[in-house]
XYZ file of C-alpha atoms in Angstrom:
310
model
C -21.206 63.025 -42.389
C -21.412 66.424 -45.024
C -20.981 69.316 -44.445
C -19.117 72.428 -45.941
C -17.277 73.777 -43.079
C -14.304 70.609 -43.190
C -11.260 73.270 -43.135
C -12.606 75.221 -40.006
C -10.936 75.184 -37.122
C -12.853 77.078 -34.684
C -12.776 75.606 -30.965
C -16.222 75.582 -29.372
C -15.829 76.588 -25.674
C -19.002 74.557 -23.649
C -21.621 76.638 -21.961
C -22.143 78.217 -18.700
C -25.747 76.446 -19.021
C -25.770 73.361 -16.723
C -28.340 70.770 -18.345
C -30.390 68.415 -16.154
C -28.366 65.865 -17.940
C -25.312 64.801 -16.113
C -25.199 60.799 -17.705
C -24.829 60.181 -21.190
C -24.229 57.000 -23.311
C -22.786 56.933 -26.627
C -22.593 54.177 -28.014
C -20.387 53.861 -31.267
C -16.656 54.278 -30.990
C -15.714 55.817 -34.427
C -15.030 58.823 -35.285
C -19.042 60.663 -34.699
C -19.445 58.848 -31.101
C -15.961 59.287 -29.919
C -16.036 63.222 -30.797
C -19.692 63.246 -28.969
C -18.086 61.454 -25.555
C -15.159 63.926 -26.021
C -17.668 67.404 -26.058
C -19.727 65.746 -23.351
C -16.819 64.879 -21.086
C -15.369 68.459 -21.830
C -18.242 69.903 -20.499
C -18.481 68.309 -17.431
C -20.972 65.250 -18.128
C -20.210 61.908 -17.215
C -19.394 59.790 -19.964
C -19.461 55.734 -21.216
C -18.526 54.965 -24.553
C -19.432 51.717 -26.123
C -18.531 49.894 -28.970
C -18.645 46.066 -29.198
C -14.583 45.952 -30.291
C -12.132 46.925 -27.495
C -9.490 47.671 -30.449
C -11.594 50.657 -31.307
C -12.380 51.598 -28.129
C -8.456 52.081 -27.301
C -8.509 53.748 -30.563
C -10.891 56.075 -29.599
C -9.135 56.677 -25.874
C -6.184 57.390 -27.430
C -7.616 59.947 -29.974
C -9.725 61.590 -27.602
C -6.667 62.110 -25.792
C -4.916 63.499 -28.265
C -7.582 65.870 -29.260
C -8.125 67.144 -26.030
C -3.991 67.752 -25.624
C -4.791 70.185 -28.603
C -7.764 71.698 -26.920
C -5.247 72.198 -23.496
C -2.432 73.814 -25.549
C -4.885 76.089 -27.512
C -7.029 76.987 -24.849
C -5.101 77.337 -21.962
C -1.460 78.331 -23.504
C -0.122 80.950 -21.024
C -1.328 77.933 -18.264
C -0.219 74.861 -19.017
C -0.566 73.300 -15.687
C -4.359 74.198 -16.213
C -4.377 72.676 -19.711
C -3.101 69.272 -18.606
C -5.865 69.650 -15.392
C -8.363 70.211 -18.104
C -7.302 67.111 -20.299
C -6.775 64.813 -16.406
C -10.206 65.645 -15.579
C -11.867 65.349 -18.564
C -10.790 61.881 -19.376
C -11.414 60.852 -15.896
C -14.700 61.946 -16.880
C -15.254 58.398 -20.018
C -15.714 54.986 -18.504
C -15.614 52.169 -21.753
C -18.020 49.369 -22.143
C -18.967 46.897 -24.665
C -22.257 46.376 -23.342
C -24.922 48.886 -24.678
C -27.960 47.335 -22.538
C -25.921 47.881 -19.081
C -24.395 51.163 -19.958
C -27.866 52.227 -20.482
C -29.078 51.633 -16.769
C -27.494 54.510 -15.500
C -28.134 57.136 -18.526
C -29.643 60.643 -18.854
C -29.024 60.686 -22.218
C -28.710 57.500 -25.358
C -26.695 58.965 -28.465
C -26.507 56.226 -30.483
C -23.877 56.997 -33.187
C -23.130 53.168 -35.311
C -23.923 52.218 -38.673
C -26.187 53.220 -41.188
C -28.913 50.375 -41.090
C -32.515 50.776 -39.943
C -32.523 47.094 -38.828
C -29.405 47.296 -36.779
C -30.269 50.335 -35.049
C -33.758 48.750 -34.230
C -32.271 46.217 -32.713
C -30.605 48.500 -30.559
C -33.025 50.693 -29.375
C -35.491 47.592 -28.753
C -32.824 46.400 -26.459
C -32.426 49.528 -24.194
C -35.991 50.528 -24.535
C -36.488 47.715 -22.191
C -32.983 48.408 -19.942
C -32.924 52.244 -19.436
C -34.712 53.885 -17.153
C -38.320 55.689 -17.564
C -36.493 59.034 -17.776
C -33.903 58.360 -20.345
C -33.820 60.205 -23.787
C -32.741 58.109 -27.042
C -31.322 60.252 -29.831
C -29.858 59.176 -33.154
C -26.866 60.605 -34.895
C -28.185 59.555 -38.039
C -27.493 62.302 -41.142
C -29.574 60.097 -43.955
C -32.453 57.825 -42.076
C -35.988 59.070 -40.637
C -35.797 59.903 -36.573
C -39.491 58.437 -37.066
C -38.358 55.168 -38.558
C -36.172 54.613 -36.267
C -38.187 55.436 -32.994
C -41.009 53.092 -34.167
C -39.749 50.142 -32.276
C -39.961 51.740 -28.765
C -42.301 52.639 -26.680
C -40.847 55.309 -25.557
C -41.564 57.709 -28.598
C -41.970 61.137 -26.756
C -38.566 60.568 -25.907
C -36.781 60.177 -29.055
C -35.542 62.484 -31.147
C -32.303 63.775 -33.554
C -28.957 64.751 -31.938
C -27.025 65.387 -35.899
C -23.313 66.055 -35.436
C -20.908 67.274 -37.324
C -17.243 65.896 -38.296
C -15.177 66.415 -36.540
C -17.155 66.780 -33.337
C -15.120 68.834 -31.170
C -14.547 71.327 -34.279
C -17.789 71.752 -35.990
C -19.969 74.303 -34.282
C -23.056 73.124 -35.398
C -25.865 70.553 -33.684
C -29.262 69.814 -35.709
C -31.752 68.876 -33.032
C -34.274 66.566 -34.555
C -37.852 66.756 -33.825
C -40.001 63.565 -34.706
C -43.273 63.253 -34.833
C -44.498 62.479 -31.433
C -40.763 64.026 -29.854
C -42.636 65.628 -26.084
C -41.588 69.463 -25.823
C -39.891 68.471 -22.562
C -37.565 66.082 -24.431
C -37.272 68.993 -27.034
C -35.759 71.692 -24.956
C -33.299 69.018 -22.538
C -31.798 68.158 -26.165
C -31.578 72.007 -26.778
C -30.257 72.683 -22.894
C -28.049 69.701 -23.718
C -26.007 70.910 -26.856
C -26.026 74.316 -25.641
C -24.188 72.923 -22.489
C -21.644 70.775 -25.126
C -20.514 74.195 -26.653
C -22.612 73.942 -29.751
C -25.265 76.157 -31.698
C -28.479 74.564 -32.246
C -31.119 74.300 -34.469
C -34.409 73.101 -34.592
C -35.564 70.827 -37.765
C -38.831 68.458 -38.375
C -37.638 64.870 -39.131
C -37.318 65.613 -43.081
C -34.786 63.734 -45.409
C -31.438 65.085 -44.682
C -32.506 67.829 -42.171
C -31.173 70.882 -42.980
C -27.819 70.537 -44.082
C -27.874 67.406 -46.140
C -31.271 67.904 -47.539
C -29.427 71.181 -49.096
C -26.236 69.959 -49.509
C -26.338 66.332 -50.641
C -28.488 67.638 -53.775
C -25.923 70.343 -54.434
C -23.053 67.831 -54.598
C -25.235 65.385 -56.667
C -26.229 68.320 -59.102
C -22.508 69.108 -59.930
C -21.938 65.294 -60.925
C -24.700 65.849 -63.355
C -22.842 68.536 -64.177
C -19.339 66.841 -65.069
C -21.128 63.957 -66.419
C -22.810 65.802 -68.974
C -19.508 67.176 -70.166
C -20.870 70.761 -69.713
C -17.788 71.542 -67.175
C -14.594 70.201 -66.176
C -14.009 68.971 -62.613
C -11.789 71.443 -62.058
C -13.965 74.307 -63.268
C -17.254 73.074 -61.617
C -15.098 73.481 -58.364
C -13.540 76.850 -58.692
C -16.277 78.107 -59.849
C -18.240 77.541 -56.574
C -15.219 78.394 -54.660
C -14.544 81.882 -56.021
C -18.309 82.705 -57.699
C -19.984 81.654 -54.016
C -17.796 81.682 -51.439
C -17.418 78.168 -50.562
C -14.439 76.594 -49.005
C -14.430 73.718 -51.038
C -16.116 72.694 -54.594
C -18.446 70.267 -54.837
C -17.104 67.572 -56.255
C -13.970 67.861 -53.771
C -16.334 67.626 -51.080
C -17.910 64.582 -52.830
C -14.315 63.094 -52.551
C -13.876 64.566 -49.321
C -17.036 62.357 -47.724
C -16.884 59.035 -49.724
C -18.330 59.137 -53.116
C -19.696 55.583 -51.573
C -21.081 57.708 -48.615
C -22.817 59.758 -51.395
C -24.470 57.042 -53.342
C -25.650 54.974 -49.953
C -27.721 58.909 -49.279
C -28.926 59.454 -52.745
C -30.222 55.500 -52.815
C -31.865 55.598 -49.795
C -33.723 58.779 -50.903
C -34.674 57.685 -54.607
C -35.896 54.691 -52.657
C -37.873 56.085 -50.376
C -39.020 58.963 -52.585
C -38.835 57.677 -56.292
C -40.776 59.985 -58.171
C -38.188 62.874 -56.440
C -35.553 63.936 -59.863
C -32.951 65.353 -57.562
C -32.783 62.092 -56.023
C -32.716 59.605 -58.838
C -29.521 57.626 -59.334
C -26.651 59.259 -61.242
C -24.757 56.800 -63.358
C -21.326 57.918 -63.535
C -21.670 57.838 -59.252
C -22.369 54.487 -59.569
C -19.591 53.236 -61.976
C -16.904 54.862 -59.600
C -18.216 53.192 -56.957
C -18.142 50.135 -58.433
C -14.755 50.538 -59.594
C -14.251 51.480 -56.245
C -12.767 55.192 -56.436
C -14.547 56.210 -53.401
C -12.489 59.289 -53.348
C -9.730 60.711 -51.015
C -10.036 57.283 -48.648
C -9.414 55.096 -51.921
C -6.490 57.511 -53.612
C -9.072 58.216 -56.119
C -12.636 59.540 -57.048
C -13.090 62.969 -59.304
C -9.385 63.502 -58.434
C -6.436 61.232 -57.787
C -4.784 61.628 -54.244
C -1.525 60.105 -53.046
C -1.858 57.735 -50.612
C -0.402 58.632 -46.777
């Protein structure tokens, strides 16, 4: 997931609004769907959290539990016997599974938060189309595919839409709710109601490449590789120069290290691809031969920058 706001550390509170959704699934265990279960479990919403590995699943227990500990002691500081009530309660609050279909049956809410591949996901969604309930919304955390695309193997299309969130979850303020095409207005405003009631702000985009955020930023990141590849700035300038000239808390091609330069390149190709004749999405070379060489950035200890390994 991209986004600029990596270094803030502002805790979202959840809202006084109560939403008519009191069950939600996520299914996905890594870092996006564990951070969703945690903000849904904070806020008083009952909670199962698949993934088809138990090993992650303990993984994600565990850091849920830890993040929540941080929440307590930030949160509730001058009562600690309030703090470690909030953090009981709230993990009382996430059952586990490894079975999607089943922990469907009892759902309000579907945020499906796994892997980047239109096939896999409709393979999902075909699955619990035919196990939830009439009344059960499916949303996508997807940040790169089309909401449309990937509703076009249910049936239930009026209530599908885009539930985009930010990493990490229990940080990042901001939700991008995701209208598709044929998204009802009642499934519209319980997605609104919804991430209101999980602490975040909202807003509203059309199911466009990128949404908001990524449409703007991915082509920002990609335009300072240009950049550095043309030899018309250093790294190091192109970065403080959007840093102290605009404000932003990191440069672009820190952020580009920062994501996954491979995370980058999987975007920009599914873009070109899907919109060729598009110039800010054509392929950059030099992104490609660092992937290849595989200096994905901060995860590999290298990208535009060398990083020492933890």
């Amino acid at each position: 997931m991209i986004q600029f706001g990596v270094i803030v550390r502002n805790f979202s509170s959840s809202s006084a609004v109560q939403s008519a959704i009191k069950n939600v699934t996520v299914i996905g265990g890594g870092l996006m769907g564990s951070g969703i279960a945690q903000v849904s479990a904070q806020a008083g919403q009952n909670v199962t959290l698949v993934d088809v590995s138990s090993d992650v699943l303990a993984k994600a227990q565990k850091s849920i539990g830890a993040n929540l500990g941080r929440v307590a002691k930030k949160v509730y500081k001058d009562k600690p016997q309030d703090g470690e009530k909030f953090v009981t309660e709230a993990l009382a609050r996430i059952k586990t599974s490894t079975d999607p279909v089943e922990a469907s049956k009892t759902s309000d809410l579907v945020v499906e938060a796994i892997v980047e591949n239109i096939g896999v996901k409709h393979k999902l969604f075909k699955q619990l189309d035919e196990a939830a309930p009439a009344h059960t919304i499916f949303a996508s955390n997807t940040s790169s595919l089309s909401i449309n695309e990937i509703a076009s193997v249910v049936k239930r299309k009026d209530k599908f839409g885009g539930l985009h969130f930010f990493n990490p979850v229990p940080v990042m303020r901001l939700l991008e709710v995701v209208k598709g095409a044929e998204t009802s207005e009642a499934t519209y405003k319980s997605m609104m109601e919804w991430g209101k009631a999980v602490g975040k702000t909202c807003i509203t985009c059309k199911d466009t490449p990128g949404f908001v955020v990524n449409r703007l930023l991915v082509p920002y990141v990609c335009e300072a590789i240009r950049l550095f590849e043309r030899g018309d700035a250093s790294a190091r300038d192109i970065d403080i120069a959007m840093k102290l000239g605009a404000g932003y808390p990191m440069g672009p091609l820190e952020l580009a290290d920062y994501v996954g330069l491979d995370t980058n390149k999987f975007i920009l190709d599914g873009w070109h691809k899907k919109y060729p004749d598009q110039q800010l999405f054509k392929p950059i070379p030099l992104l490609d031969k660092l992937v290849a060489e595989g200096k994905l950035g901060v995860k590999s200890g290298e990208g535009f920058y060398k990083y020492e390994k933890k």
